[in-house]
mmCIF file of C-alpha atoms and ligand atoms in Angstrom:
data_model
loop_
_atom_site.group_PDB
_atom_site.id
_atom_site.type_symbol
_atom_site.label_atom_id
_atom_site.label_comp_id
_atom_site.label_asym_id
_atom_site.label_seq_id
_atom_site.Cartn_x
_atom_site.Cartn_y
_atom_site.Cartn_z
ATOM 1 C CA MET A 1 0.063 -0.071 0.151
ATOM 2 C CA ASN A 2 1.052 3.256 -1.044
ATOM 3 C CA ILE A 3 0.043 7.139 -0.983
ATOM 4 C CA TYR A 4 2.066 9.311 -3.509
ATOM 5 C CA ILE A 5 1.068 12.977 -2.851
ATOM 6 C CA ASN A 6 1.738 15.618 -5.445
ATOM 7 C CA ASP A 7 2.282 19.803 -4.423
ATOM 8 C CA LEU A 8 -0.442 19.464 -2.011
ATOM 9 C CA SER A 9 -1.708 23.139 -1.755
ATOM 10 C CA LYS A 10 -4.702 24.754 0.333
ATOM 11 C CA TYR A 11 -5.656 28.160 1.474
ATOM 12 C CA TYR A 12 -8.317 29.556 3.814
ATOM 13 C CA LYS A 13 -9.247 32.571 2.489
ATOM 14 C CA ASN A 14 -5.767 34.019 1.954
ATOM 15 C CA LYS A 15 -3.870 32.162 4.918
ATOM 16 C CA LYS A 16 -1.847 29.432 3.155
ATOM 17 C CA ALA A 17 -2.593 26.592 5.040
ATOM 18 C CA LEU A 18 -0.415 23.805 3.560
ATOM 19 C CA ASP A 19 2.061 24.850 1.317
ATOM 20 C CA HIS A 20 3.727 22.396 -1.622
ATOM 21 C CA ILE A 21 3.512 19.480 0.068
ATOM 22 C CA THR A 22 5.005 16.289 -1.755
ATOM 23 C CA LEU A 23 5.528 13.345 0.160
ATOM 24 C CA HIS A 24 5.652 9.046 -0.586
ATOM 25 C CA LEU A 25 4.192 7.249 1.953
ATOM 26 C CA SER A 26 4.240 3.433 2.553
ATOM 27 C CA SER A 27 2.654 1.126 5.436
ATOM 28 C CA GLY A 28 3.875 2.088 8.324
ATOM 29 C CA ILE A 29 3.125 3.921 11.360
ATOM 30 C CA TYR A 30 4.076 7.694 10.829
ATOM 31 C CA GLY A 31 4.046 10.822 12.951
ATOM 32 C CA LEU A 32 2.975 14.306 11.861
ATOM 33 C CA ILE A 33 4.975 16.750 13.998
ATOM 34 C CA GLY A 34 4.488 20.164 14.843
ATOM 35 C CA PRO A 35 3.468 23.086 16.221
ATOM 36 C CA ASN A 36 0.110 24.220 16.543
ATOM 37 C CA GLY A 37 -1.181 25.956 13.164
ATOM 38 C CA ALA A 38 1.448 23.430 11.011
ATOM 39 C CA GLY A 39 -0.944 22.141 9.455
ATOM 40 C CA LYS A 40 -1.477 19.078 10.794
ATOM 41 C CA THR A 41 -5.656 19.222 10.960
ATOM 42 C CA THR A 42 -5.572 20.858 7.344
ATOM 43 C CA PHE A 43 -3.139 17.546 5.836
ATOM 44 C CA LEU A 44 -5.116 14.951 7.743
ATOM 45 C CA SER A 45 -8.589 16.064 6.969
ATOM 46 C CA ILE A 46 -7.474 16.279 2.966
ATOM 47 C CA LEU A 47 -6.071 12.950 3.223
ATOM 48 C CA CYS A 48 -9.975 12.114 4.201
ATOM 49 C CA GLY A 49 -11.607 13.511 1.909
ATOM 50 C CA LEU A 50 -13.474 15.697 4.856
ATOM 51 C CA ILE A 51 -12.382 18.977 2.690
ATOM 52 C CA LYS A 52 -10.257 20.103 -0.374
ATOM 53 C CA ASN A 53 -7.181 21.253 -1.587
ATOM 54 C CA ASP A 54 -7.165 23.971 -3.684
ATOM 55 C CA SER A 55 -4.116 22.209 -5.515
ATOM 56 C CA GLY A 56 -2.305 19.075 -6.262
ATOM 57 C CA THR A 57 -2.535 15.546 -6.214
ATOM 58 C CA ILE A 58 -3.332 12.808 -4.113
ATOM 59 C CA GLU A 59 -3.077 8.789 -5.129
ATOM 60 C CA ILE A 60 -3.101 5.428 -3.707
ATOM 61 C CA ASP A 61 -1.973 2.331 -4.913
ATOM 62 C CA GLU A 62 -3.904 -1.233 -3.855
ATOM 63 C CA VAL A 63 -7.155 0.354 -3.621
ATOM 64 C CA LYS A 64 -9.825 0.222 -5.998
ATOM 65 C CA PHE A 65 -12.026 3.321 -5.479
ATOM 66 C CA LEU A 66 -15.651 2.722 -5.300
ATOM 67 C CA SER A 67 -17.538 5.625 -4.872
ATOM 68 C CA ASP A 68 -19.338 3.741 -1.780
ATOM 69 C CA ASP A 69 -16.098 2.135 -0.396
ATOM 70 C CA PHE A 70 -14.317 5.193 0.713
ATOM 71 C CA TYR A 71 -15.764 4.942 4.416
ATOM 72 C CA HIS A 72 -13.215 1.243 4.060
ATOM 73 C CA VAL A 73 -10.300 2.848 3.337
ATOM 74 C CA PHE A 74 -10.386 5.326 5.658
ATOM 75 C CA GLY A 75 -10.658 5.409 9.503
ATOM 76 C CA TYR A 76 -10.147 8.992 11.066
ATOM 77 C CA VAL A 77 -9.991 9.699 14.240
ATOM 78 C CA PRO A 78 -10.689 13.667 14.468
ATOM 79 C CA GLN A 79 -8.750 15.768 17.819
ATOM 80 C CA SER A 80 -12.409 16.013 19.627
ATOM 81 C CA PRO A 81 -13.774 12.196 19.475
ATOM 82 C CA ALA A 82 -17.687 12.764 18.365
ATOM 83 C CA LEU A 83 -19.150 10.643 20.742
ATOM 84 C CA TYR A 84 -23.348 10.056 21.459
ATOM 85 C CA VAL A 85 -22.236 10.221 25.236
ATOM 86 C CA ASP A 86 -26.384 9.428 26.732
ATOM 87 C CA LEU A 87 -25.276 5.857 24.062
ATOM 88 C CA THR A 88 -24.276 2.923 25.108
ATOM 89 C CA CYS A 89 -20.306 1.580 23.658
ATOM 90 C CA ASN A 90 -22.400 -0.971 22.003
ATOM 91 C CA GLU A 91 -25.385 1.307 21.161
ATOM 92 C CA PHE A 92 -22.857 3.810 18.835
ATOM 93 C CA LEU A 93 -21.106 1.746 17.418
ATOM 94 C CA GLU A 94 -24.572 -0.115 15.859
ATOM 95 C CA TYR A 95 -24.982 3.016 14.872
ATOM 96 C CA ILE A 96 -21.460 3.557 12.911
ATOM 97 C CA CYS A 97 -21.899 0.372 11.593
ATOM 98 C CA ALA A 98 -25.031 1.019 10.123
ATOM 99 C CA LEU A 99 -24.285 4.180 8.831
ATOM 100 C CA LYS A 100 -21.074 2.722 7.068
ATOM 101 C CA SER A 101 -22.699 -0.325 6.160
ATOM 102 C CA ILE A 102 -20.575 -2.821 8.394
ATOM 103 C CA ASP A 103 -21.832 -6.258 9.609
ATOM 104 C CA LYS A 104 -22.273 -5.748 13.504
ATOM 105 C CA ASN A 105 -20.829 -8.899 14.059
ATOM 106 C CA GLN A 106 -17.357 -6.517 13.954
ATOM 107 C CA ILE A 107 -18.055 -4.501 17.607
ATOM 108 C CA ASP A 108 -17.204 -7.418 19.881
ATOM 109 C CA HIS A 109 -14.142 -7.552 18.167
ATOM 110 C CA THR A 110 -13.258 -4.929 18.114
ATOM 111 C CA LEU A 111 -14.188 -4.179 21.759
ATOM 112 C CA LYS A 112 -12.229 -6.262 22.214
ATOM 113 C CA LEU A 113 -9.386 -5.382 20.266
ATOM 114 C CA VAL A 114 -9.339 -1.443 21.786
ATOM 115 C CA ASN A 115 -9.816 -3.600 25.759
ATOM 116 C CA LEU A 116 -13.491 -1.765 26.039
ATOM 117 C CA TYR A 117 -15.099 -5.672 26.227
ATOM 118 C CA ASP A 118 -16.252 -5.040 29.724
ATOM 119 C CA GLN A 119 -17.480 -1.625 28.795
ATOM 120 C CA LYS A 120 -20.059 -3.095 26.265
ATOM 121 C CA TYR A 121 -23.391 -2.049 27.916
ATOM 122 C CA ILE A 122 -21.567 1.284 29.987
ATOM 123 C CA LYS A 123 -23.009 4.517 28.026
ATOM 124 C CA ILE A 124 -20.626 6.679 26.848
ATOM 125 C CA LYS A 125 -20.536 9.592 29.826
ATOM 126 C CA LYS A 126 -19.552 6.884 32.522
ATOM 127 C CA LEU A 127 -16.013 6.441 30.576
ATOM 128 C CA SER A 128 -12.760 7.774 31.701
ATOM 129 C CA GLY A 129 -11.087 9.924 28.984
ATOM 130 C CA GLY A 130 -8.844 7.826 27.901
ATOM 131 C CA MET A 131 -11.647 4.821 27.489
ATOM 132 C CA LYS A 132 -13.964 7.293 24.970
ATOM 133 C CA GLN A 133 -9.885 8.001 23.191
ATOM 134 C CA ARG A 134 -10.389 4.263 22.790
ATOM 135 C CA LEU A 135 -13.703 3.887 21.571
ATOM 136 C CA SER A 136 -13.197 6.536 19.230
ATOM 137 C CA ILE A 137 -10.388 4.963 17.833
ATOM 138 C CA ALA A 138 -13.360 1.982 17.793
ATOM 139 C CA GLN A 139 -15.486 3.711 15.431
ATOM 140 C CA ALA A 140 -12.555 4.088 13.242
ATOM 141 C CA ILE A 141 -10.916 0.379 13.103
ATOM 142 C CA ILE A 142 -14.389 -1.243 13.079
ATOM 143 C CA ASN A 143 -14.065 -2.054 9.289
ATOM 144 C CA ASP A 144 -10.545 -2.577 9.430
ATOM 145 C CA PRO A 145 -9.542 0.255 6.838
ATOM 146 C CA GLN A 146 -6.254 0.045 4.799
ATOM 147 C CA ILE A 147 -5.240 3.765 6.628
ATOM 148 C CA LEU A 148 -5.976 5.311 10.042
ATOM 149 C CA LEU A 149 -5.505 9.257 10.804
ATOM 150 C CA LEU A 150 -5.909 9.970 14.254
ATOM 151 C CA ASP A 151 -5.630 13.849 14.882
ATOM 152 C CA GLU A 152 -3.342 14.583 18.206
ATOM 153 C CA PRO A 153 -4.627 11.516 20.093
ATOM 154 C CA THR A 154 -2.710 11.151 22.880
ATOM 155 C CA THR A 155 -3.935 14.886 24.101
ATOM 156 C CA GLY A 156 -5.305 14.592 27.818
ATOM 157 C CA LEU A 157 -4.000 11.142 28.416
ATOM 158 C CA ASP A 158 -2.030 10.056 31.225
ATOM 159 C CA PRO A 159 1.313 7.737 31.020
ATOM 160 C CA ILE A 160 -0.561 4.620 31.341
ATOM 161 C CA GLU A 161 -3.679 5.619 28.881
ATOM 162 C CA ARG A 162 -0.911 6.651 26.180
ATOM 163 C CA LEU A 163 1.142 3.609 26.701
ATOM 164 C CA ARG A 164 -1.515 1.692 25.925
ATOM 165 C CA LEU A 165 -2.313 3.402 23.569
ATOM 166 C CA LYS A 166 1.400 2.897 21.715
ATOM 167 C CA ASN A 167 0.815 -0.466 22.151
ATOM 168 C CA LEU A 168 -2.955 -0.914 20.791
ATOM 169 C CA LEU A 169 -1.335 0.899 17.684
ATOM 170 C CA ARG A 170 1.586 -0.830 17.545
ATOM 171 C CA ASN A 171 -0.584 -4.194 16.998
ATOM 172 C CA LEU A 172 -3.187 -2.996 14.192
ATOM 173 C CA SER A 173 -0.120 -0.923 12.507
ATOM 174 C CA LYS A 174 0.781 -4.690 10.010
ATOM 175 C CA ASN A 175 0.137 -3.807 6.064
ATOM 176 C CA LYS A 176 -1.354 -0.475 7.321
ATOM 177 C CA ILE A 177 -0.714 3.002 6.586
ATOM 178 C CA ILE A 178 -1.051 5.055 10.097
ATOM 179 C CA ILE A 179 -0.361 8.928 10.733
ATOM 180 C CA ILE A 180 -0.470 10.260 14.085
ATOM 181 C CA SER A 181 -0.482 13.732 14.386
ATOM 182 C CA THR A 182 1.061 15.044 17.652
ATOM 183 C CA HIS A 183 2.998 18.201 19.189
ATOM 184 C CA ILE A 184 4.846 15.600 21.145
ATOM 185 C CA ILE A 185 7.576 14.586 19.521
ATOM 186 C CA GLN A 186 8.452 12.119 22.788
ATOM 187 C CA ASP A 187 5.037 10.781 22.012
ATOM 188 C CA MET A 188 6.710 8.647 19.233
ATOM 189 C CA ASP A 189 9.342 7.012 20.633
ATOM 190 C CA HIS A 190 9.537 3.222 20.043
ATOM 191 C CA LEU A 191 6.175 3.580 17.960
ATOM 192 C CA ALA A 192 6.985 5.737 14.500
ATOM 193 C CA LYS A 193 9.035 4.728 11.616
ATOM 194 C CA SER A 194 9.611 8.216 9.966
ATOM 195 C CA LEU A 195 8.369 11.206 11.212
ATOM 196 C CA ILE A 196 6.974 14.288 8.716
ATOM 197 C CA PHE A 197 7.624 17.785 10.149
ATOM 198 C CA PHE A 198 5.810 20.601 9.504
ATOM 199 C CA LYS A 199 5.950 24.210 9.637
ATOM 200 C CA ASN A 200 3.751 26.978 8.352
ATOM 201 C CA GLY A 201 2.571 24.359 6.219
ATOM 202 C CA GLN A 202 5.827 23.537 5.077
ATOM 203 C CA LEU A 203 7.504 19.939 5.030
ATOM 204 C CA LEU A 204 10.756 20.417 6.919
ATOM 205 C CA ASP A 205 13.463 18.115 5.746
ATOM 206 C CA PHE A 206 14.369 16.488 8.778
ATOM 207 C CA LYS A 207 14.820 12.823 9.183
ATOM 208 C CA SER A 208 14.688 12.780 13.130
ATOM 209 C CA PRO A 209 13.998 14.717 16.292
ATOM 210 C CA GLN A 210 17.592 15.011 16.933
ATOM 211 C CA GLU A 211 18.473 16.784 13.437
ATOM 212 C CA LEU A 212 15.512 19.242 13.966
ATOM 213 C CA ILE A 213 16.923 20.321 18.091
ATOM 214 C CA LEU A 214 20.174 20.998 16.346
ATOM 215 C CA SER A 215 18.185 23.374 13.533
ATOM 216 C CA LEU A 216 17.272 25.682 16.016
HETATM 217 P P1 ADP B 1 -5.602 22.512 16.562
HETATM 218 O O1 ADP B 1 -6.084 22.139 17.780
HETATM 219 O O2 ADP B 1 -5.152 20.833 15.133
HETATM 220 O O3 ADP B 1 -4.665 23.317 15.786
HETATM 221 P P2 ADP B 1 -7.489 24.393 15.612
HETATM 222 O O4 ADP B 1 -7.944 24.226 17.108
HETATM 223 O O5 ADP B 1 -6.388 25.160 15.068
HETATM 224 O O6 ADP B 1 -6.724 22.816 15.739
HETATM 225 O O7 ADP B 1 -8.572 24.393 14.470
HETATM 226 C C1 ADP B 1 -9.768 24.473 15.382
HETATM 227 C C2 ADP B 1 -11.258 24.631 14.956
HETATM 228 O O8 ADP B 1 -11.040 25.715 14.353
HETATM 229 C C3 ADP B 1 -10.835 23.673 13.507
HETATM 230 O O9 ADP B 1 -12.316 23.707 12.759
HETATM 231 C C4 ADP B 1 -10.548 24.804 11.969
HETATM 232 O O10 ADP B 1 -10.735 24.244 10.496
HETATM 233 C C5 ADP B 1 -11.224 25.967 12.779
HETATM 234 N N1 ADP B 1 -10.278 27.263 12.708
HETATM 235 C C6 ADP B 1 -9.197 27.555 13.367
HETATM 236 N N2 ADP B 1 -7.822 28.628 12.149
HETATM 237 C C7 ADP B 1 -8.483 29.239 11.603
HETATM 238 C C8 ADP B 1 -9.038 30.088 11.616
HETATM 239 N N3 ADP B 1 -8.131 31.113 12.240
HETATM 240 N N4 ADP B 1 -10.490 30.878 11.099
HETATM 241 C C9 ADP B 1 -11.007 30.221 11.141
HETATM 242 N N5 ADP B 1 -11.282 28.556 11.647
HETATM 243 C C10 ADP B 1 -10.207 28.153 12.444
HETATM 244 P P1 ADP B 2 -2.251 22.217 12.671
HETATM 245 O O1 ADP B 2 -3.512 21.018 13.522
HETATM 246 O O2 ADP B 2 -0.969 21.761 12.987
HETATM 247 O O3 ADP B 2 -2.263 22.896 14.440
HETATM 248 P P2 ADP B 2 -4.616 23.817 11.587
HETATM 249 O O4 ADP B 2 -4.442 22.677 9.647
HETATM 250 O O5 ADP B 2 -5.145 23.097 12.321
HETATM 251 O O6 ADP B 2 -2.955 22.852 12.250
HETATM 252 O O7 ADP B 2 -4.174 24.599 10.766
HETATM 253 C C1 ADP B 2 -2.933 25.380 9.847
HETATM 254 C C2 ADP B 2 -4.252 26.998 9.826
HETATM 255 O O8 ADP B 2 -5.007 27.097 8.872
HETATM 256 C C3 ADP B 2 -3.318 27.583 10.735
HETATM 257 O O9 ADP B 2 -2.660 28.959 10.753
HETATM 258 C C4 ADP B 2 -4.988 28.183 11.235
HETATM 259 O O10 ADP B 2 -5.441 29.125 11.960
HETATM 260 C C5 ADP B 2 -5.594 27.886 9.631
HETATM 261 N N1 ADP B 2 -7.085 27.602 9.687
HETATM 262 C C6 ADP B 2 -7.353 26.529 10.240
HETATM 263 N N2 ADP B 2 -8.799 25.693 9.554
HETATM 264 C C7 ADP B 2 -9.113 27.101 9.581
HETATM 265 C C8 ADP B 2 -10.236 27.384 9.013
HETATM 266 N N3 ADP B 2 -11.560 26.838 8.726
HETATM 267 N N4 ADP B 2 -10.769 29.009 8.567
HETATM 268 C C9 ADP B 2 -9.696 29.936 8.166
HETATM 269 N N5 ADP B 2 -8.196 29.528 9.048
HETATM 270 C C10 ADP B 2 -8.086 27.893 9.168
#
């Protein structure tokens, strides 16, 4: 699986949010690193089709793009999880399955993957922040997408939940492209195979955090 991003740019009115991004991604975990306002959310939103780029192209191989299988290619975990807190975990995932035409049989397996099976019939408003984050990941992976995008998933998580999240993503990463945005470089230690550095909408040409720090 490969994603080829070529000369991608995006403006919000006159504000340039992405500036001629060219990038090749293959299977594995990528850390998308950059300060607030760097363009990370914009980049992920364009990749999964939530907003449109102004110029440039995105090509994905090994994926036959039929109009109705879009949901089965991408999983997206937004920065602020959109959960219906009065539903139980099971009701919420049933709703997601109905929305995306996914077999409800996937629910138990997915809840086990994100370690929430014991919470299946618990209302979402009773869950901790880390559990809500894992439920948000569950809705994104329930159809086993080949590309998984996560926008600042570690925000607000305690150290134990951060480790749980890392383990979960590591286990999921076989044959998938996973992109995780964060402004905390350390969150990508022993997790990401490569880091992508963004600043002011531009892709910085650094191979490692050390190189980045030395340049400051
Ligand atoms: P992030 O935490 O990823 O930087 P923001 O807090 O910047 O996200 O953005 C939150 C929401 O506000 C997003 O929906 C984004 O599109 C919108 N937004 C961000 N900056 C602006 C802006 N300058 N004008 C209008 N909307 C904005
Ligand atoms: P990040 O996720 O790295 O914080 P964003 O992609 O949210 O960065 O934002 C990139 C730039 O685009 C920022 O300067 C932000 O203020 C601006 N921006 C984001 N969304 C909007 C929007 N809906 N309208 C106007 N400006 C926006």
